[in-house]
Coordinates of C-alpha atoms in Angstrom, one line a residue:
M1 CA 93.3 68.5 -140.9
H2 CA 93.8 69.8 -136.8
P3 CA 92.2 67.7 -134.1
P4 CA 88.8 69.4 -132.6
P5 CA 88.8 70.7 -129.5
Q6 CA 89.3 68.4 -126.5
Q7 CA 86.7 67.8 -124.0
P8 CA 87.2 67.7 -120.5
G9 CA 87.6 63.4 -119.3
P10 CA 87.0 61.9 -116.4
P11 CA 89.6 62.3 -113.5
P12 CA 92.4 61.2 -114.3
A13 CA 93.6 57.7 -112.2
G14 CA 95.7 58.3 -109.2
P15 CA 95.3 58.8 -104.8
Y16 CA 92.1 61.0 -105.8
G17 CA 91.0 59.6 -108.8
A18 CA 87.6 58.0 -109.9
G19 CA 87.9 54.6 -109.2
A20 CA 91.5 54.8 -107.5
P21 CA 91.8 53.8 -103.8
R22 CA 92.3 56.7 -101.4
G23 CA 95.0 55.3 -99.4
A24 CA 97.4 52.8 -99.7
G25 CA 97.1 51.2 -96.4
G26 CA 93.4 51.0 -96.8
P27 CA 90.3 53.6 -96.2
P28 CA 91.0 56.7 -94.5
P29 CA 90.7 57.8 -91.0
R30 CA 87.4 58.7 -90.1
H31 CA 87.1 62.4 -89.5
P32 CA 84.5 62.9 -86.5
V33 CA 82.0 65.8 -87.7
P34 CA 81.2 68.4 -85.8
Y35 CA 77.2 69.0 -83.9
A36 CA 75.5 72.4 -83.5
G37 CA 76.8 74.2 -80.6
Q38 CA 80.8 72.8 -80.8
P39 CA 83.9 74.6 -82.2
T40 CA 85.2 72.5 -84.7
P41 CA 89.0 73.3 -84.8
P42 CA 90.2 74.6 -88.0
V43 CA 91.4 71.6 -90.7
T44 CA 94.3 72.5 -93.3
W45 CA 94.2 70.2 -96.0
A46 CA 98.0 69.6 -96.7
G47 CA 96.9 68.6 -100.6
P48 CA 96.8 65.5 -102.6
P49 CA 100.5 63.3 -102.8
P50 CA 102.4 63.7 -106.2
G51 CA 100.5 62.7 -108.7
G52 CA 97.2 63.0 -107.4
T53 CA 95.0 65.7 -109.1
R54 CA 95.6 69.8 -107.7
P55 CA 92.3 71.0 -106.1
P56 CA 90.5 73.4 -108.6
S57 CA 91.9 76.9 -107.7
G58 CA 88.7 80.0 -107.2
P59 CA 87.2 81.3 -104.3
P60 CA 87.9 79.9 -101.0
L61 CA 84.8 76.5 -100.2
S62 CA 82.9 76.2 -96.8
S63 CA 85.5 75.1 -94.1
H64 CA 84.3 71.8 -92.8
P65 CA 85.9 68.5 -90.8
Y66 CA 86.3 66.4 -94.1
P67 CA 89.5 66.9 -96.8
P68 CA 88.7 67.3 -100.4
P69 CA 87.4 66.1 -102.3
Y70 CA 84.0 64.0 -100.8
H71 CA 82.6 62.6 -103.7
H72 CA 82.4 62.7 -107.6
A73 CA 79.0 64.5 -107.3
A74 CA 76.6 64.3 -110.6
G75 CA 75.4 68.3 -109.6
P76 CA 74.8 70.8 -106.8
Y77 CA 72.8 69.5 -103.8
P78 CA 69.4 70.7 -103.1
V79 CA 69.7 72.3 -99.6
R80 CA 69.5 75.3 -98.1
P81 CA 72.5 77.3 -97.1
A82 CA 74.0 76.9 -94.3
T83 CA 73.0 79.9 -92.1
G84 CA 74.6 80.4 -88.2
P85 CA 72.5 80.9 -84.9
S86 CA 69.2 82.8 -85.4
L87 CA 67.9 85.3 -82.7
L88 CA 65.2 83.0 -81.1
G89 CA 67.6 79.7 -81.4
R90 CA 70.3 82.3 -79.2
A91 CA 67.6 83.2 -76.8
W92 CA 66.2 79.6 -76.1
S93 CA 69.6 79.0 -75.7
V94 CA 70.3 80.9 -72.9
L95 CA 66.8 80.4 -71.2
G96 CA 67.9 77.0 -71.1
T97 CA 71.2 78.1 -69.4
V98 CA 69.4 79.9 -66.6
A99 CA 66.4 77.4 -66.0
A100 CA 69.3 75.1 -65.6
A101 CA 71.1 76.7 -63.2
T102 CA 68.4 78.2 -61.4
A103 CA 67.1 73.7 -60.9
T104 CA 70.5 73.1 -59.9
F105 CA 70.5 75.6 -57.1
C106 CA 67.3 75.3 -56.0
V107 CA 67.8 71.3 -56.0
G108 CA 70.7 72.0 -53.5
I109 CA 69.4 74.3 -51.4
V110 CA 66.3 72.2 -50.9
S111 CA 68.6 69.0 -50.2
A112 CA 71.3 70.9 -47.6
T113 CA 68.3 72.2 -45.7
Y114 CA 66.6 68.7 -45.3
D115 CA 70.1 67.0 -44.5
N116 CA 70.2 69.9 -42.0
I117 CA 67.0 69.1 -40.6
G118 CA 67.9 65.3 -40.2
L119 CA 70.6 66.4 -37.5
G120 CA 68.3 67.2 -34.7
P121 CA 66.3 70.1 -33.9
D122 CA 69.1 72.3 -32.0
P123 CA 70.9 74.3 -34.8
A124 CA 74.1 74.2 -33.3
G125 CA 77.5 76.8 -34.7
W126 CA 79.0 74.3 -36.6
R127 CA 75.9 72.5 -37.9
V128 CA 74.5 76.4 -39.3
G129 CA 78.0 77.1 -40.9
L130 CA 78.2 73.5 -42.7
T131 CA 74.9 74.7 -44.2
L132 CA 76.2 77.8 -45.7
F133 CA 78.9 75.5 -46.8
W134 CA 76.5 73.4 -48.8
W135 CA 74.6 76.1 -50.1
V136 CA 77.9 77.9 -51.4
L137 CA 78.5 74.6 -52.9
A138 CA 75.1 74.6 -53.9
A139 CA 75.6 78.0 -55.9
G140 CA 79.0 76.8 -57.5
L141 CA 77.3 74.1 -59.4
A142 CA 74.3 75.8 -60.8
A143 CA 77.8 78.0 -62.2
A144 CA 79.6 75.4 -63.7
V145 CA 76.2 74.1 -65.1
V146 CA 76.8 77.3 -67.8
W147 CA 79.9 75.8 -68.9
R148 CA 78.6 72.0 -69.7
D149 CA 78.2 72.6 -73.4
R150 CA 81.9 73.1 -73.7
H151 CA 83.5 71.1 -70.5
A152 CA 80.7 68.6 -70.3
V153 CA 82.7 66.0 -69.4
V154 CA 85.0 67.6 -66.4
V155 CA 81.6 68.8 -65.3
C156 CA 79.9 66.0 -65.8
L157 CA 82.0 64.0 -63.6
A158 CA 83.2 66.8 -61.0
T159 CA 79.3 67.3 -60.2
A160 CA 78.6 63.7 -59.8
A161 CA 81.3 63.1 -57.3
A162 CA 80.0 66.3 -55.3
G163 CA 76.5 64.2 -55.5
V164 CA 77.9 61.4 -53.9
L165 CA 79.4 63.1 -51.5
T166 CA 77.8 66.4 -50.3
P167 CA 73.9 66.3 -49.5
V168 CA 73.3 69.2 -53.0
G169 CA 71.9 66.9 -54.8
A170 CA 72.3 65.1 -58.3
M171 CA 70.9 67.7 -60.4
A172 CA 74.3 69.3 -61.6
P173 CA 75.5 65.9 -63.5
L174 CA 71.7 64.9 -64.9
V175 CA 71.6 68.9 -66.6
A176 CA 75.6 67.5 -68.2
L177 CA 75.0 64.5 -69.6
P178 CA 73.2 64.8 -72.3
F179 CA 76.2 67.3 -73.7
V180 CA 78.8 64.1 -73.0
I181 CA 76.4 62.0 -74.8
A182 CA 75.7 64.3 -77.4
R183 CA 80.0 65.5 -78.1
E184 CA 81.5 62.7 -76.9
R185 CA 83.1 60.4 -79.1
R186 CA 84.4 57.7 -76.9
W187 CA 81.6 55.1 -75.9
K188 CA 83.5 54.2 -73.0
V189 CA 83.7 58.0 -71.8
V190 CA 80.0 58.2 -71.9
A191 CA 79.9 54.9 -70.1
L192 CA 81.6 56.2 -67.3
C193 CA 79.4 59.8 -67.2
T194 CA 76.4 57.7 -67.0
A195 CA 77.7 55.2 -64.0
A196 CA 78.7 58.6 -62.2
T197 CA 75.3 60.3 -62.6
T198 CA 73.7 57.0 -61.9
L199 CA 75.7 56.7 -58.4
A200 CA 75.1 60.2 -57.7
V201 CA 71.4 60.2 -58.3
G202 CA 71.3 57.0 -56.8
V203 CA 72.9 58.4 -53.5
S204 CA 71.0 61.4 -53.3
F205 CA 67.6 58.9 -53.3
W206 CA 68.8 56.7 -50.3
R207 CA 70.1 59.6 -48.1
D208 CA 66.6 60.8 -48.5
A209 CA 65.4 57.9 -47.8
A210 CA 67.7 57.4 -44.5
R211 CA 66.9 59.9 -42.8
D212 CA 63.3 59.7 -40.6
G213 CA 60.4 62.4 -39.2
A214 CA 60.1 65.5 -41.1
A215 CA 63.8 65.5 -42.4
V216 CA 62.7 63.4 -45.2
I217 CA 61.4 65.4 -48.7
F218 CA 59.8 62.5 -50.3
S219 CA 57.0 62.3 -47.1
T220 CA 53.6 63.4 -46.6
T221 CA 51.9 64.3 -43.0
P222 CA 48.2 64.7 -44.2
V223 CA 46.1 67.3 -42.1
G224 CA 44.7 66.9 -38.6
T225 CA 47.1 64.0 -38.0
T226 CA 50.3 63.0 -37.0
A227 CA 50.6 59.9 -39.4
T228 CA 54.0 60.4 -41.7
S229 CA 53.9 58.3 -44.7
Y230 CA 57.1 58.0 -46.8
L231 CA 58.2 56.9 -50.6
D232 CA 58.8 53.0 -50.6
P233 CA 62.0 52.0 -51.8
V234 CA 60.6 50.8 -55.1
G235 CA 59.4 54.4 -55.5
Y236 CA 63.1 56.0 -54.7
V237 CA 64.3 53.4 -58.2
V238 CA 61.0 54.6 -60.2
L239 CA 62.8 57.8 -59.8
T240 CA 66.0 57.0 -60.1
L241 CA 65.3 55.3 -63.5
L242 CA 63.3 58.1 -64.4
C243 CA 66.0 61.0 -64.0
L244 CA 68.3 59.2 -65.6
A245 CA 65.9 58.1 -68.9
L246 CA 65.5 61.9 -69.2
S247 CA 68.8 62.4 -69.2
V248 CA 69.6 60.0 -71.2
G249 CA 67.0 60.4 -73.9
A250 CA 67.9 64.0 -74.1
G251 CA 71.2 64.0 -75.0
F252 CA 70.6 61.1 -78.0
L253 CA 67.9 63.5 -79.2
R254 CA 70.4 66.1 -79.2
R255 CA 73.1 64.0 -80.3
A256 CA 70.9 63.1 -83.5
L257 CA 70.0 66.4 -84.2
G258 CA 73.7 67.5 -83.9
R259 CA 73.9 64.7 -86.9
A260 CA 71.7 65.9 -88.6
D261 CA 73.0 69.4 -88.4
A262 CA 76.4 68.4 -89.2
A263 CA 75.6 66.3 -92.3
Q264 CA 73.5 69.3 -93.5
Q265 CA 76.8 71.8 -93.9
V266 CA 78.6 69.2 -95.3
A267 CA 76.2 68.8 -97.8
V268 CA 76.1 72.5 -98.1
A269 CA 79.6 72.6 -98.4
E270 CA 79.4 69.7 -101.2
N271 CA 77.0 72.0 -103.2
R272 CA 79.7 74.3 -103.5
R273 CA 82.3 72.7 -104.3
A274 CA 80.2 71.3 -107.1
E275 CA 79.1 74.5 -108.1
A276 CA 83.1 75.9 -108.1
L277 CA 83.9 72.8 -110.1
S278 CA 81.2 72.9 -112.8
T279 CA 82.2 76.7 -113.3
Q280 CA 85.7 75.8 -113.4
A281 CA 84.3 73.0 -116.5
D282 CA 82.7 76.1 -118.1
E283 CA 85.5 78.1 -117.8
L284 CA 88.0 75.5 -119.3
R285 CA 85.5 74.4 -122.1
T286 CA 85.7 78.2 -123.0
E287 CA 89.1 78.7 -122.6
L288 CA 89.4 75.6 -125.0
S289 CA 87.2 77.0 -127.6
R290 CA 89.0 80.3 -127.3
Q291 CA 92.5 78.7 -128.0
D292 CA 91.2 77.2 -131.0
E293 CA 90.0 79.9 -132.9
R294 CA 93.0 81.3 -132.1
E295 CA 94.9 78.9 -133.5
L296 CA 92.2 79.2 -136.6
I297 CA 93.0 82.6 -136.5
A298 CA 96.8 81.9 -136.6
R299 CA 97.2 79.6 -139.1
E300 CA 94.7 81.6 -141.1
M301 CA 97.0 84.5 -141.1
H302 CA 100.2 83.0 -141.7
D303 CA 98.8 80.7 -145.0
T304 CA 97.5 83.8 -146.6
V305 CA 98.9 87.1 -144.8
A306 CA 102.3 86.8 -144.2
H307 CA 102.4 84.8 -147.5
N308 CA 101.3 87.9 -149.4
L309 CA 103.2 90.1 -148.2
S310 CA 106.0 87.7 -148.6
V311 CA 104.8 87.6 -152.8
V312 CA 104.8 92.2 -152.1
S313 CA 108.2 92.6 -150.3
L314 CA 110.1 89.6 -153.1
Q315 CA 108.6 91.4 -155.8
A316 CA 109.3 94.8 -154.2
S317 CA 113.0 93.9 -154.5
A318 CA 112.7 92.4 -158.2
L319 CA 111.1 96.0 -158.9
E320 CA 114.1 97.8 -157.1
V321 CA 116.7 96.1 -159.2
T322 CA 115.5 96.1 -162.2
T323 CA 114.8 99.3 -163.3
N324 CA 116.3 102.6 -163.1
D325 CA 114.1 104.7 -163.0
P326 CA 115.5 107.1 -159.4
G327 CA 111.9 107.3 -157.6
V328 CA 110.6 104.0 -158.4
V329 CA 113.5 102.6 -156.9
D330 CA 112.8 104.4 -153.5
A331 CA 109.1 103.4 -153.7
A332 CA 109.9 99.7 -154.2
R333 CA 112.7 100.0 -151.3
T334 CA 110.0 101.7 -149.0
M335 CA 107.6 99.2 -150.1
R336 CA 110.2 96.3 -149.3
S337 CA 110.5 98.3 -145.6
S338 CA 107.2 98.3 -145.0
A339 CA 106.5 94.5 -146.0
H340 CA 109.3 93.5 -143.5
R341 CA 108.1 95.8 -141.0
A342 CA 104.6 94.6 -141.3
L343 CA 106.0 91.0 -141.7
D344 CA 107.4 91.0 -138.3
E345 CA 104.7 92.1 -136.5
M346 CA 102.2 89.5 -138.3
R347 CA 104.7 87.2 -136.3
A348 CA 105.0 88.7 -133.5
L349 CA 100.9 88.8 -133.5
I350 CA 101.2 84.5 -134.9
T351 CA 103.1 83.8 -131.3
S352 CA 100.9 85.7 -129.0
L353 CA 98.0 84.5 -131.1
R354 CA 99.4 80.9 -130.8
A355 CA 100.7 80.8 -127.3
G356 CA 97.1 82.0 -125.8
S357 CA 98.4 85.3 -124.6
E358 CA 95.8 87.8 -123.4
Q359 CA 97.9 90.6 -124.5
Y360 CA 99.9 91.4 -127.3
T361 CA 103.6 89.8 -127.1
G362 CA 105.6 92.3 -129.0
S363 CA 107.8 94.5 -128.8
A364 CA 105.7 98.2 -128.9
P365 CA 106.7 100.7 -131.0
A366 CA 108.0 103.8 -128.9
L367 CA 107.0 107.7 -128.8
G368 CA 110.3 108.4 -130.7
D369 CA 109.3 105.9 -133.9
L370 CA 106.5 108.5 -133.8
A371 CA 109.2 110.3 -136.4
T372 CA 110.5 107.2 -138.2
L373 CA 106.3 106.8 -139.3
L374 CA 106.6 110.6 -139.8
D375 CA 109.0 110.5 -142.6
D376 CA 107.3 107.2 -144.1
A377 CA 104.5 108.9 -144.5
R378 CA 106.4 112.1 -146.6
T379 CA 108.3 109.6 -148.6
A380 CA 104.8 107.9 -149.8
G381 CA 104.1 111.0 -151.1
V382 CA 101.8 112.8 -147.9
D383 CA 101.5 116.3 -147.8
L384 CA 102.3 116.5 -144.4
A385 CA 102.4 119.0 -141.4
A386 CA 103.7 117.6 -138.3
T387 CA 104.5 119.0 -134.6
V388 CA 105.4 116.6 -131.7
F389 CA 106.1 117.2 -128.2
V390 CA 107.0 114.5 -126.3
T391 CA 108.6 114.9 -122.9
D392 CA 110.3 111.1 -121.1
A393 CA 109.7 109.2 -123.7
D394 CA 110.7 106.5 -122.7
A395 CA 109.2 106.2 -119.3
A396 CA 105.5 105.9 -121.1
P397 CA 104.1 102.2 -120.8
P398 CA 104.4 100.3 -123.6
A399 CA 100.4 100.0 -123.7
L400 CA 100.0 104.0 -124.3
T401 CA 103.3 103.9 -126.5
R402 CA 101.2 101.3 -129.3
A403 CA 97.9 103.1 -129.0
V404 CA 99.0 106.4 -129.8
Y405 CA 101.6 105.1 -132.5
R406 CA 98.4 103.1 -133.9
V407 CA 96.2 105.9 -134.0
V408 CA 98.8 108.1 -135.7
Q409 CA 99.6 105.2 -138.2
E410 CA 96.1 104.8 -139.2
S411 CA 95.3 108.0 -139.2
L412 CA 98.0 108.7 -141.8
T413 CA 96.6 105.3 -144.1
N414 CA 93.5 107.0 -144.0
V415 CA 94.6 110.0 -145.3
M416 CA 96.8 108.2 -148.2
K417 CA 93.8 105.8 -148.7
H418 CA 90.4 108.4 -148.3
A419 CA 92.0 111.6 -149.2
P420 CA 95.1 111.5 -151.6
G421 CA 97.0 114.8 -152.2
A422 CA 95.5 116.4 -149.5
R423 CA 97.1 118.5 -146.9
A424 CA 97.3 116.8 -143.8
E425 CA 98.2 118.3 -139.8
V426 CA 99.5 116.0 -136.9
D427 CA 99.8 117.0 -133.2
V428 CA 100.9 115.0 -131.3
R429 CA 101.6 116.1 -127.4
A430 CA 102.8 114.2 -124.5
R431 CA 103.4 114.3 -120.6
P432 CA 103.2 112.3 -117.8
G433 CA 100.6 113.7 -115.6
D434 CA 99.1 115.6 -118.2
G435 CA 98.3 113.1 -120.6
V436 CA 98.6 112.3 -124.3
T437 CA 96.8 114.7 -127.1
I438 CA 96.5 113.5 -130.2
T439 CA 94.8 115.4 -133.3
V440 CA 95.2 114.3 -137.3
R441 CA 93.4 117.2 -139.6
N442 CA 92.9 116.7 -143.2
A443 CA 90.9 118.5 -146.3
L444 CA 87.7 116.6 -146.4
T445 CA 87.2 114.8 -150.2
R446 CA 84.3 114.0 -151.8
D447 CA 85.7 110.2 -150.3
L448 CA 85.6 111.6 -146.8
D449 CA 82.6 113.1 -147.4
P450 CA 79.6 111.4 -145.3
Y451 CA 76.7 113.3 -147.5
A452 CA 78.6 111.7 -150.7
T453 CA 79.8 108.7 -149.5
P454 CA 77.6 105.4 -148.3
L455 CA 78.1 104.3 -144.9
L456 CA 79.8 102.0 -143.3
G457 CA 79.4 98.9 -143.9
E458 CA 77.5 99.6 -147.3
P459 CA 79.5 98.5 -151.0
G460 CA 81.8 100.9 -151.6
A461 CA 82.2 102.4 -148.1
T462 CA 85.7 101.5 -147.6
V463 CA 87.1 101.8 -151.1
G464 CA 89.1 105.3 -151.2
G465 CA 90.3 107.9 -154.1
T466 CA 93.0 105.3 -154.4
G467 CA 91.0 102.3 -155.2
V468 CA 92.3 100.4 -152.2
P469 CA 89.8 98.6 -150.6
G470 CA 90.1 98.5 -146.8
G471 CA 88.3 96.5 -143.6
G472 CA 86.1 99.5 -142.4
A473 CA 87.3 99.0 -139.3
G474 CA 89.9 101.3 -138.8
V475 CA 87.9 103.9 -136.6
V476 CA 86.4 101.6 -134.6
G477 CA 89.9 99.7 -134.2
M478 CA 91.1 103.7 -132.9
R479 CA 88.5 103.8 -130.5
E480 CA 88.4 100.6 -129.1
R481 CA 92.6 101.3 -127.9
C482 CA 91.7 104.4 -126.7
E483 CA 89.4 102.8 -124.8
A484 CA 91.6 100.2 -123.6
V485 CA 94.0 102.5 -121.4
G486 CA 91.1 104.3 -120.3
G487 CA 91.1 107.2 -123.4
T488 CA 88.3 108.9 -125.2
F489 CA 88.1 109.6 -129.4
D490 CA 86.6 111.2 -131.3
A491 CA 86.3 111.5 -135.9
G492 CA 84.3 113.2 -137.9
V493 CA 83.9 116.3 -140.0
D494 CA 84.7 119.9 -138.6
G495 CA 84.9 123.0 -139.8
G496 CA 85.1 121.5 -143.4
R497 CA 88.5 119.0 -142.9
F498 CA 88.1 115.6 -141.5
V499 CA 89.6 115.4 -138.0
V500 CA 90.8 112.6 -135.8
R501 CA 90.9 113.1 -132.0
A502 CA 92.4 111.2 -129.1
R503 CA 93.0 111.6 -125.5
L504 CA 95.1 109.1 -123.4
P505 CA 95.6 108.9 -119.7
W506 CA 99.6 109.0 -118.4
D507 CA 100.0 108.7 -115.0
P508 CA 103.1 110.8 -113.9
P509 CA 105.8 108.0 -112.4
T510 CA 105.7 108.3 -108.3
E511 CA 108.0 108.9 -106.0
Q512 CA 110.4 106.3 -104.2
P513 CA 110.2 107.2 -100.3
G514 CA 113.0 108.7 -99.0
T515 CA 114.3 109.5 -102.4
G516 CA 111.9 112.0 -103.4
R517 CA 112.7 110.6 -107.3
G518 CA 110.2 108.3 -109.0
R519 CA 110.9 105.5 -110.3

């Protein structure tokens, strides 16, 4: 009895196996999850430690900040495929950047202008120059806002410092703070940026509250009166808290959206990995089934075909030494030689089946062996006329020589089986670049007449005139051999004779650069 095919079991124990710890010193270090719009640096997984499982082979999976395996998934997740930003999303991002830069510039211009008014009614040269400098600085802050996504911390702190030291307002740090909250993992940095922004906003409102008359931004003068009303200090505090609340709220909203998008990307990657593992498991099961079938065929061939061939060889040897008829001795010797060759090829075929090789690993007959094959056919009693022209026989690839040899061999076997005594003509012409042309003709006997014999597959269809049964797959096998090497095959009645034609390609040898010689 032979053991049944083994099915894929649970993951092996080890650093990455089921039920095993992920590391000797505790849980693995956490990897930051990227948010939408943040560039993710490439992370390369160096592989499991010695003794761990190997990652599945196949197409590369989606890159993300977590090294595999992510978890033992039971199957694919119903998630949407990961896609890049849409055209509408990119347009919305550009419009938001333009709006933020415009608002920063406008707030800076207004704040600098009112600060200049507070210095007095008579404009002096240095005051005009200072105001122009504040305007240029406001334009620089507006330009810095463009990089609030990639360099949020730097932009937030720099613009907050500008808002504290100069009268250009605090719009820029308020715009940059949401990106700091959304991107930064270090909460101390987030707290520092929030405090700097709060200070910039508070100083900007205090600077406005400290001025008098028309230099105060938050002031109103009713029409027809000279009395001016100003915003009280509580109002400035409320405005400060409101601006900070809007900025911080926008930051946490963006952070939540980033987490959701990152989780979606990880789910998509895990879904692809689960599909790859499922495909690999199916391939492994199929390969195990195929290997079981190969081993079964190898055992049956060894126990039946090889045994019977050995018996034929032994009986031929006994007949060779016990008879005095020279003709019988020659026939027995030929039979013994054929049985030995068949046994050798059978052993190579059984070895290939047991090893699970995709290709036959036995030695391939050369084109020069066609002469021996034709001589053996003549010795077996075939009335044979052969014409063989081969150029560079040693340069022919093994797959081509095996196909040529088997087609000629099977054609002669069919002649001996189905048309005993008929004259056969074999024509083989082979040359690199021109290919190989095989033509085998023999007289059409009743056994080969398609109108007189049963069709292939019917009772008696594979029993030739010699009474030797066949498998009924000789023509099919020749056609498959020819098609496997990119050739064509045809067999049938033509002009009162049965004709086998095969055309196989033989590429010319390639020339090595600088030598002018083929390899």
